[in-house]
GROMACS .gro file of C-alpha atoms in nm:
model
  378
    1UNK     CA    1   0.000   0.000   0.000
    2UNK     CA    2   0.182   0.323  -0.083
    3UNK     CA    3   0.209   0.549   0.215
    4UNK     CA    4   0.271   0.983   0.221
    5UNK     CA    5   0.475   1.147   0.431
    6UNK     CA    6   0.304   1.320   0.700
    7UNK     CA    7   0.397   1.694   0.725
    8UNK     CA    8   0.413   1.674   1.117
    9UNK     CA    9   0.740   1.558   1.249
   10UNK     CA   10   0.560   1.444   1.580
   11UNK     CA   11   0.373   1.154   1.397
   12UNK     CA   12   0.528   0.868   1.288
   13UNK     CA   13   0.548   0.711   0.932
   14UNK     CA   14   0.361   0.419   0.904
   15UNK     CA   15   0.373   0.144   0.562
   16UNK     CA   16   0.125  -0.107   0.535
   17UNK     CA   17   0.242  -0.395   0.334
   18UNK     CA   18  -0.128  -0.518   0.125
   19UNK     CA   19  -0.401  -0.385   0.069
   20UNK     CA   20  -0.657  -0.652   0.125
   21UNK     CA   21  -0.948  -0.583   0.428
   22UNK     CA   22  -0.712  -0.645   0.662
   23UNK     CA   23  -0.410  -0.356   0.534
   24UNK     CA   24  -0.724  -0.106   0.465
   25UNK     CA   25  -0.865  -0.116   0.774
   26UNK     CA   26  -0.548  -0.145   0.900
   27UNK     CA   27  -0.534   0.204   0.797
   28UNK     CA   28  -0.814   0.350   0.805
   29UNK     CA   29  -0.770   0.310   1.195
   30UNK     CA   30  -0.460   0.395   1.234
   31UNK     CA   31  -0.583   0.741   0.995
   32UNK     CA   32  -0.862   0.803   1.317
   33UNK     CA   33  -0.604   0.743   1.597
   34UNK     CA   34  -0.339   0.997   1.437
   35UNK     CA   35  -0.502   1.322   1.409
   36UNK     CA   36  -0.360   1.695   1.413
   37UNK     CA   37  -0.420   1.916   1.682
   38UNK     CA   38  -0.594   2.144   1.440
   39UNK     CA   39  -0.892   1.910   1.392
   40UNK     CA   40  -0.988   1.951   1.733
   41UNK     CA   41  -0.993   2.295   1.713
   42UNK     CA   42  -1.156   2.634   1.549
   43UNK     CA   43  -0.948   2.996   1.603
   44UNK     CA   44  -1.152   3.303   1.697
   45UNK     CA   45  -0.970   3.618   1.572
   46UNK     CA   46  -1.014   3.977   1.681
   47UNK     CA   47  -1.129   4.070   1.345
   48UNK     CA   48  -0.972   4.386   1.313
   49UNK     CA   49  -0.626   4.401   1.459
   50UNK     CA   50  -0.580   4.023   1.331
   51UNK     CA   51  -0.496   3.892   1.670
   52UNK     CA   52  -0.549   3.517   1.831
   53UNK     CA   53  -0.845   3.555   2.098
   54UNK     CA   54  -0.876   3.162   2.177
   55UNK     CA   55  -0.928   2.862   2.004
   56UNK     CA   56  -1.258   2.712   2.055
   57UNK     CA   57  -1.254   2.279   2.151
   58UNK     CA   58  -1.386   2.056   1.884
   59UNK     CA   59  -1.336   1.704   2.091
   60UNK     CA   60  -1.312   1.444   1.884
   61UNK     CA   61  -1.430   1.668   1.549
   62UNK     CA   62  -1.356   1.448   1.209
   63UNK     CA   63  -1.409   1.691   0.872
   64UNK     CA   64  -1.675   1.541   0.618
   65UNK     CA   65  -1.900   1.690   0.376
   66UNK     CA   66  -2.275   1.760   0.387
   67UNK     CA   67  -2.293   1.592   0.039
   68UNK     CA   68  -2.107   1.314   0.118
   69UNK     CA   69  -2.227   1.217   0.442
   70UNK     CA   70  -2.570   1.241   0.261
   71UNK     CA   71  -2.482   0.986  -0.004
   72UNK     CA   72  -2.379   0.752   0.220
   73UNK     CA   73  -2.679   0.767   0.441
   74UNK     CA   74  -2.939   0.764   0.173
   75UNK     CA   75  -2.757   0.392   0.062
   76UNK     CA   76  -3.011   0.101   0.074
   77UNK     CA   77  -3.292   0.340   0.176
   78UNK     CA   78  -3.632   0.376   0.012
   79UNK     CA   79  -3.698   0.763  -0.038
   80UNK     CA   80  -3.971   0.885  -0.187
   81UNK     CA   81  -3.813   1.187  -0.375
   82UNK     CA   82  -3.994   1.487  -0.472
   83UNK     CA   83  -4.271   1.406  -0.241
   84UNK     CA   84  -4.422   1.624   0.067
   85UNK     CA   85  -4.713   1.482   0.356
   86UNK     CA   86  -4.980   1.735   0.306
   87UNK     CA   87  -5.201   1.537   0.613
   88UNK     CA   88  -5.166   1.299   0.882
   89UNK     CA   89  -5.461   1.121   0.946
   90UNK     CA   90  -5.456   0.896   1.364
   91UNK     CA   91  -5.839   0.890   1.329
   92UNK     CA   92  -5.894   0.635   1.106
   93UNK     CA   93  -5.770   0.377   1.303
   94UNK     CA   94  -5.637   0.391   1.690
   95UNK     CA   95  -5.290   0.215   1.616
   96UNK     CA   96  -5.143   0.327   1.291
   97UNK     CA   97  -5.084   0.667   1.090
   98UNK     CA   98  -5.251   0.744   0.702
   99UNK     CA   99  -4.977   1.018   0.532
  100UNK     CA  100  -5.087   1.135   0.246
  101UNK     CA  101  -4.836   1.286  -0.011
  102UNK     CA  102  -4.831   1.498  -0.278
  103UNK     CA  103  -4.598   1.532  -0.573
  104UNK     CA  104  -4.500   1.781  -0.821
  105UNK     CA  105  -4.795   1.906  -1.023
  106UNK     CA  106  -4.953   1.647  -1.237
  107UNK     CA  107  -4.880   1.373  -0.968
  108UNK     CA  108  -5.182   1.230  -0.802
  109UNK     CA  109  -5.149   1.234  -0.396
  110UNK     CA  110  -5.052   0.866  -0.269
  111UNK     CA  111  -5.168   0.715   0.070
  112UNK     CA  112  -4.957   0.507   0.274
  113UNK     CA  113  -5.009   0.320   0.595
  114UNK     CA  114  -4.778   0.359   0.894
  115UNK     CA  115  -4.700   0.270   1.271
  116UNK     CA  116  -4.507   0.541   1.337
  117UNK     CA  117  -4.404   0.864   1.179
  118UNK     CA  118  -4.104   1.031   1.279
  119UNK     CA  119  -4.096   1.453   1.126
  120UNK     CA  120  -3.734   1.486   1.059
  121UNK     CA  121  -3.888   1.777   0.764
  122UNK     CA  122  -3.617   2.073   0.893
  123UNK     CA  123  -3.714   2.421   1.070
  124UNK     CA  124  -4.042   2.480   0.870
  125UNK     CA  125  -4.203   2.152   0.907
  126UNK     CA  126  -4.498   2.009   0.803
  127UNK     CA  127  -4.536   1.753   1.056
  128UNK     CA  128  -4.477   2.015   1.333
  129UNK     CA  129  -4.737   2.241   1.193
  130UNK     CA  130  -4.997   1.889   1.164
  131UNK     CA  131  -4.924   1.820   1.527
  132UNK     CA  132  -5.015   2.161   1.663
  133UNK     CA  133  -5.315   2.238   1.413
  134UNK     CA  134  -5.551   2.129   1.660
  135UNK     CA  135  -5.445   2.374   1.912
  136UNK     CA  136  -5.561   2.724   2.014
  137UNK     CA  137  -5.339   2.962   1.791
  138UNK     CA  138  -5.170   2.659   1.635
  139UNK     CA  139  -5.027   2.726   1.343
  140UNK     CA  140  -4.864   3.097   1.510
  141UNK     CA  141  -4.695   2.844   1.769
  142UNK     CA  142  -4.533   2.596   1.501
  143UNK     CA  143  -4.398   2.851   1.294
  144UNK     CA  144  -4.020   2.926   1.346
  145UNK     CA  145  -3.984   3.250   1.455
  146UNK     CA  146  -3.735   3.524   1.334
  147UNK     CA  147  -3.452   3.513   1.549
  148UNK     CA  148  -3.333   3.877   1.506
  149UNK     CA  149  -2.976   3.814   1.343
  150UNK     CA  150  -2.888   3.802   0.998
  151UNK     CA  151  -2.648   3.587   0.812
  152UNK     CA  152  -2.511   3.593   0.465
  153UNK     CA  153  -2.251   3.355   0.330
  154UNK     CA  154  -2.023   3.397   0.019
  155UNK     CA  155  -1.906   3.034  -0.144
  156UNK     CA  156  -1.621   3.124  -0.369
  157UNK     CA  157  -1.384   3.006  -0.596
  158UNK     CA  158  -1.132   3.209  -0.576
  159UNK     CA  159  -0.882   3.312  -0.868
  160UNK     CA  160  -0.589   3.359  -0.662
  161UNK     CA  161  -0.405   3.106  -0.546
  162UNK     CA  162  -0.209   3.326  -0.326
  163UNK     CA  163  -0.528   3.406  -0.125
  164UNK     CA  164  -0.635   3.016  -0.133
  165UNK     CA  165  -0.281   2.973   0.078
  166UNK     CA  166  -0.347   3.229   0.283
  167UNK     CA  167  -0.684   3.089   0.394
  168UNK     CA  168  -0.568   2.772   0.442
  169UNK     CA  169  -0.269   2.903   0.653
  170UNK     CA  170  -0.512   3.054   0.926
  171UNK     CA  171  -0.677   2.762   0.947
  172UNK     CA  172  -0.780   2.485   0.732
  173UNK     CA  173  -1.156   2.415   0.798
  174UNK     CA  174  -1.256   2.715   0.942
  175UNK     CA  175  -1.134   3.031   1.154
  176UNK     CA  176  -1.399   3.275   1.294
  177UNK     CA  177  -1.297   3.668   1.339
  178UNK     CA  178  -1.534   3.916   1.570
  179UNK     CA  179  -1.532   4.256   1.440
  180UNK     CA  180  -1.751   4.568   1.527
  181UNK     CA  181  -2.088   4.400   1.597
  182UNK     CA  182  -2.067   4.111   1.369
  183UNK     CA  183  -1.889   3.751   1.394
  184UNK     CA  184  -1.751   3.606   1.067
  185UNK     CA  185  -1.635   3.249   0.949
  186UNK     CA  186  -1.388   3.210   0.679
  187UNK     CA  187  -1.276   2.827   0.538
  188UNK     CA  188  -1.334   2.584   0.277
  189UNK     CA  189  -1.656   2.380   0.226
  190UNK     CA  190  -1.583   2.090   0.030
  191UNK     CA  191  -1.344   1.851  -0.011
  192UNK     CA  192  -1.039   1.909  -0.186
  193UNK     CA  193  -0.794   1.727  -0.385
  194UNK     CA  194  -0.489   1.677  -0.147
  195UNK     CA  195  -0.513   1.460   0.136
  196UNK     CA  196  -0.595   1.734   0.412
  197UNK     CA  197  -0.577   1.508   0.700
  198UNK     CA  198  -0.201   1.497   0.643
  199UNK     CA  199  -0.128   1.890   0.585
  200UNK     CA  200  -0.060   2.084   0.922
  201UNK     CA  201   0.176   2.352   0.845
  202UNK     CA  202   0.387   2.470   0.542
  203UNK     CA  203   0.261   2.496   0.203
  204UNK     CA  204  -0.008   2.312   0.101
  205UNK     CA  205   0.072   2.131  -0.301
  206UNK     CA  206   0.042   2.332  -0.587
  207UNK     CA  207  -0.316   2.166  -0.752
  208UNK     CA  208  -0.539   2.313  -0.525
  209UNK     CA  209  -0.898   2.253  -0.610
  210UNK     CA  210  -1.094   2.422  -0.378
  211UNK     CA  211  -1.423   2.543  -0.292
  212UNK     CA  212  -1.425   2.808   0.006
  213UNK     CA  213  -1.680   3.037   0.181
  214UNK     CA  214  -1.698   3.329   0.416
  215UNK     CA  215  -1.977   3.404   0.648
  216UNK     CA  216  -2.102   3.702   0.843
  217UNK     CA  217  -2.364   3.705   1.124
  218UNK     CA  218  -2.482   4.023   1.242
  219UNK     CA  219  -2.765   4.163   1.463
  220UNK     CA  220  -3.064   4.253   1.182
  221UNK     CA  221  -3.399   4.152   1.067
  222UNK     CA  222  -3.589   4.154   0.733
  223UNK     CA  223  -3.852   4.332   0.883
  224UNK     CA  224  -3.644   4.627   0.937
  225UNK     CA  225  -3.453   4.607   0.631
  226UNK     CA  226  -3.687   4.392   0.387
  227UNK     CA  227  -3.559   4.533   0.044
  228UNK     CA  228  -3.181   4.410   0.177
  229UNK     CA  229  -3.005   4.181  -0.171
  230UNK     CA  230  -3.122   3.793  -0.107
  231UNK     CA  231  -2.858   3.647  -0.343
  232UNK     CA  232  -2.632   3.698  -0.637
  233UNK     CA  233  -2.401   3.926  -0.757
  234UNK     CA  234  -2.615   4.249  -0.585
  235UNK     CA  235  -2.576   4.029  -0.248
  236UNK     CA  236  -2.188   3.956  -0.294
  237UNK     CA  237  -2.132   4.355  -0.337
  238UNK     CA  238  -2.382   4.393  -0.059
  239UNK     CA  239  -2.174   4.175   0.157
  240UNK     CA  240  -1.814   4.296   0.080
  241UNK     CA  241  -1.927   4.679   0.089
  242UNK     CA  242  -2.072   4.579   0.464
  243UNK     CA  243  -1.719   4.468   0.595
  244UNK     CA  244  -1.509   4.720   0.426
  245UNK     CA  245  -1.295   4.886   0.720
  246UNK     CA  246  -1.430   4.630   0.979
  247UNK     CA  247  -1.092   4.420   0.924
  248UNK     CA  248  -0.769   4.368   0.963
  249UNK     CA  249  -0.578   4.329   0.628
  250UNK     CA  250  -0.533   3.939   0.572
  251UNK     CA  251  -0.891   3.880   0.636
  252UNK     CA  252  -0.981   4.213   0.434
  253UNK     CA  253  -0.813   4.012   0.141
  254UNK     CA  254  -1.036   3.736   0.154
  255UNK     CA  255  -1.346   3.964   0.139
  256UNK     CA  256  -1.177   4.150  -0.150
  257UNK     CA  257  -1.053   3.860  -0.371
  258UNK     CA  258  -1.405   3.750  -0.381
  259UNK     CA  259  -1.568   3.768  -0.750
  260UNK     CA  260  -1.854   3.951  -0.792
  261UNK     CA  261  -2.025   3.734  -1.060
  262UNK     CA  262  -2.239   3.393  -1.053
  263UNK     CA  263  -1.985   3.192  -1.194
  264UNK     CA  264  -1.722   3.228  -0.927
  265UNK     CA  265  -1.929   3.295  -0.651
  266UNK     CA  266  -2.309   3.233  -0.496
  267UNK     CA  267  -2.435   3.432  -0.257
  268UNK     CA  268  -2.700   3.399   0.037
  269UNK     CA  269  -2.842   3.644   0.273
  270UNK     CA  270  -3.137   3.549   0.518
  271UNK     CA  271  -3.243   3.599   0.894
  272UNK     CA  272  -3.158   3.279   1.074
  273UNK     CA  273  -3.475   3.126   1.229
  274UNK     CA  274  -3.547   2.987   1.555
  275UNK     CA  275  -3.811   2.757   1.739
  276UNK     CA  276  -3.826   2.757   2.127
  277UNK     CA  277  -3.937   2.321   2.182
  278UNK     CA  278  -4.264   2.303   2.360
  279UNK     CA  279  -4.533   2.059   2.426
  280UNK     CA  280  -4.761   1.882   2.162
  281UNK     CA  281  -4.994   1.580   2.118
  282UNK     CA  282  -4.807   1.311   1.959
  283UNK     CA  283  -5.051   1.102   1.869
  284UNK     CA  284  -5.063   0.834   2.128
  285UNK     CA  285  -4.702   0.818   2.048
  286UNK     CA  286  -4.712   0.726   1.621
  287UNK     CA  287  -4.643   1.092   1.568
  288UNK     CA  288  -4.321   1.246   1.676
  289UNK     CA  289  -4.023   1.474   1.568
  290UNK     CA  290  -3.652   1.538   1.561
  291UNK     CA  291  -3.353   1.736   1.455
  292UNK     CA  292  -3.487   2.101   1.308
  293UNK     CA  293  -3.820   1.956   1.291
  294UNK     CA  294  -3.831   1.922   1.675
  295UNK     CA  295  -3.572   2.210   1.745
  296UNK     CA  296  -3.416   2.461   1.509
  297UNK     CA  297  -3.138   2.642   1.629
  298UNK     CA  298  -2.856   2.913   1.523
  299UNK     CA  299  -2.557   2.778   1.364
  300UNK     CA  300  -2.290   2.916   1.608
  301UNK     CA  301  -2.147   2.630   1.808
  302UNK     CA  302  -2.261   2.375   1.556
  303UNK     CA  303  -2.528   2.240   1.834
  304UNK     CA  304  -2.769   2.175   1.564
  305UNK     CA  305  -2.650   1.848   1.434
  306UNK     CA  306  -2.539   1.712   1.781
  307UNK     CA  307  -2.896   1.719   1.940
  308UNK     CA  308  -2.975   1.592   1.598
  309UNK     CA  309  -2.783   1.271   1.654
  310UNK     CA  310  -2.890   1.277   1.990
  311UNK     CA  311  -3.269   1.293   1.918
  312UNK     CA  312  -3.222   0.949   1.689
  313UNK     CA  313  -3.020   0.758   1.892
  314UNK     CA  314  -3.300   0.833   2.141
  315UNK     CA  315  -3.556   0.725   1.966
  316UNK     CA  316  -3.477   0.418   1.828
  317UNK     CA  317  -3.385   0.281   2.168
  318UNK     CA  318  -3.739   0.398   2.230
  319UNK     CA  319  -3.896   0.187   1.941
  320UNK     CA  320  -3.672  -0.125   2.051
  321UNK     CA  321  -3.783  -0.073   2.376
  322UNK     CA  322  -4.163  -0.117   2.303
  323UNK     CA  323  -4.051  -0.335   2.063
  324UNK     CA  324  -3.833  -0.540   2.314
  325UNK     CA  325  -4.024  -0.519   2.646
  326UNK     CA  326  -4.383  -0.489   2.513
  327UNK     CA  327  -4.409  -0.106   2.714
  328UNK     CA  328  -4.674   0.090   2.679
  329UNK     CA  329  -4.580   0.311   2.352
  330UNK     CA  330  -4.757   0.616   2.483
  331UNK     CA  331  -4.536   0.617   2.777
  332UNK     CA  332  -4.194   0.547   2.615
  333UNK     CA  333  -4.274   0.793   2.339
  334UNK     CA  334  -4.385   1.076   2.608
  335UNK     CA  335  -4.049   1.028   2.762
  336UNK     CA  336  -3.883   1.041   2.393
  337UNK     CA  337  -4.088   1.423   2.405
  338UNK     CA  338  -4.025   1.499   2.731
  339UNK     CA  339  -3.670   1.505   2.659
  340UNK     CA  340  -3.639   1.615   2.292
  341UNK     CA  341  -3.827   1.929   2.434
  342UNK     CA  342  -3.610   2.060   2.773
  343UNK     CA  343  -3.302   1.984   2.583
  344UNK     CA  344  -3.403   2.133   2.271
  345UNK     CA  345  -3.540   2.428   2.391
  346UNK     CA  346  -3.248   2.487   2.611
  347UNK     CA  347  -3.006   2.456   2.327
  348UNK     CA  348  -3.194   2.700   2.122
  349UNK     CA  349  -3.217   2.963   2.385
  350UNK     CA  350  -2.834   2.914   2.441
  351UNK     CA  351  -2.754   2.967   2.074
  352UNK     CA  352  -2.999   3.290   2.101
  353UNK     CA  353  -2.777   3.431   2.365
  354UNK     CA  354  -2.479   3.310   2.243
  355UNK     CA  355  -2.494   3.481   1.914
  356UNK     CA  356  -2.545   3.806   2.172
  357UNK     CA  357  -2.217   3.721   2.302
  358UNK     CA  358  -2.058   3.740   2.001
  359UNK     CA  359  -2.152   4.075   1.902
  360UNK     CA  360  -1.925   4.248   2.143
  361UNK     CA  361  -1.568   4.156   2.195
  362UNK     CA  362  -1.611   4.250   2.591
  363UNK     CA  363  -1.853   3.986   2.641
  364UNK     CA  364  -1.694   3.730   2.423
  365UNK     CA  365  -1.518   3.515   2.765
  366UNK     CA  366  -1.890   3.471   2.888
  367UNK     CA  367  -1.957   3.256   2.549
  368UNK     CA  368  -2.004   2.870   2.583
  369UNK     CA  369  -1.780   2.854   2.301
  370UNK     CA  370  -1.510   2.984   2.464
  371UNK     CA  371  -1.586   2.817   2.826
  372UNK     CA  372  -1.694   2.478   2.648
  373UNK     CA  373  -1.595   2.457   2.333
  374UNK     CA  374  -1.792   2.327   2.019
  375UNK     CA  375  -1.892   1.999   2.301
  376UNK     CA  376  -2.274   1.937   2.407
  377UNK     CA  377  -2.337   2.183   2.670
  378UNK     CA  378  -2.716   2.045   2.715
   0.00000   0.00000   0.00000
């Protein structure tokens, strides 16, 4: 098996001899149990002098991609694509769940018979709305609610190499900067050609294929300001005119080397929703929900996902539990709710003041990200 040498003297060089099962998994462990100290964790900047503040704890953080991590999940799975439940129907009978789905136009709606359903449908979902239709101001309560900060987010592919290196050299997933009432993220975003569990310092090869992005998150609403660029090239000057003498000079550069045109660069601007967990009807326990769904939160300390995991690993014990020692489901799935609710709503009002925190570099040290890292903190 042909081996690289790893930029960091402190490692040693390993050859496998074979690559059957045994060689590759051989080294695909040994690949988990070496790791570089920057994996574990993210740089916060002072945004405009250029200075370390602290580096944030990512315990045990491994890099993938949304896309990829998607593909692999979705294997041996049947998904009905390009479908959305437009009704939930318990009535019908007292043990299973009729979801009705529509398609695309043309597409008649198709009814299908289930035990449980589990609304995994993001921070505007369906299944969230069903559940609290029959309630007193329902559909008010299971909207997500503006949260008060923006965020817009440049993903660029940038024409000078010299700026790729210098991205990569601060830090290369991502490294976040404060500066005058706004926190910003700059990194790359997909995978790249090189092997970049094996580059720690020095200069990364010469065929860099990259795709990078810069974020800023800053106290606003679209209520206030509801004619503000939503994307595209208007949204990319939008962005870089907003940070223009906010920053110190290296990460000015990576603002300014962004192109302003759709084929180098897309660009997004929204107010980041939010949904405080509380209380519903589940159903007699078919009718639950997790992830965004069940608790959609800001993006800051990357809390989202983690609850996320949490939430399933929760309830499939629960399922295997009524499954396993015949419990009443109503009871198990209750205590599924009970939990998925306090801890979600606790997370999301912690991201909610977090992302206060971060607006003013004297109240940064009070942040969980700086006290607790990236870790659960619920």
């Amino acid at each position: 098996m042909a081996a690289t040498k790893d930029t960091n003297p402190s490692q040693p060089t390993i050859i496998i001899i074979g690559a059957g099962l045994t060689g590759l998994l051989a080294a695909q462990a040994l690949k988990n149990a070496y790791f570089d100290e920057w994996a574990e964790t993210l740089p916060m900047y002072n945004g405009e002098t250029g200075d370390l503040m602290f580096k944030s704890a990512v315990p045990g953080a491994r890099r993938i991609t949304r896309r990829g991590l998607r593909e692999v999940l979705s294997e041996g799975l049947d998904i009905a694509w390009g479908r959305k439940v437009t009704r939930l129907d318990t009535e019908s009978d007292p043990e299973k769940v009729k979801v009705t789905l529509a398609g695309e136009e043309g597409v008649e709606e198709e009814e299908v018979w289930a035990d449980y359903v589990l609304g995994t449908d993001g921070a505007g979902s369906k299944v969230r709305e069903i559940l609290f239709a029959d309630q007193e101001n329902g559909e008010e309560k299971a909207k997500a609610k503006r949260s008060g900060f923006m965020i817009g987010t440049c993903v660029v592919d940038y024409q000078d190499e010299n700026v790729v290196r210098k991205v990569l050299e601060k830090h290369p997933v991502m490294a976040m900067a404060m500066s005058r009432g706004a926190v910003g993220g700059f990194g790359g975003r997909e995978a790249i050609t090189w092997n970049r569990v094996q580059y720690t310092t020095g200069t990364p090869p010469s065929d860099l294929q990259h795709t990078f992005f810069w974020t800023k998150i800053w106290k606003g609403s679209l209520s206030i300001t509801p004619d503000i660029p939503r994307k595209g090239p208007e949204a990319v000057r939008y962005l870089k005119q907003s940070w223009q003498g906010d920053l110190s000079p290296d990460f000015q550069s990576f603002v300014d080397a962004t192109p302003e045109d759709d084929t180098h660069t897309q660009a997004f601007i929204d107010e980041m929703g939010t949904w405080i967990a509380q209380p519903f009807d589940n159903r007699d326990g078919r009718v639950t929900l997790a992830g965004d769904a069940g608790h959609p939160m800001l993006i800051l300390r990357g809390q989202g996902f983690q609850h996320a995991v949490i939430d399933v690993q929760n309830y499939v014990q629960a399922l295997l539990e009524i499954r396993d020692s015949g419990k009443d489901r109503k009871e198990v799935v209750a205590a599924y709710d009970k939990d998925m609710v306090e801890r979600g709503s606790k997370a999301a009002l912690q991201a909610l003041e977090e992302a206060e925190l971060a607006m003013d570099a004297k109240s940064v040290e009070k942040m969980l990200m700086v006290r607790k890292g990236h870790g659960r903190s619920v």
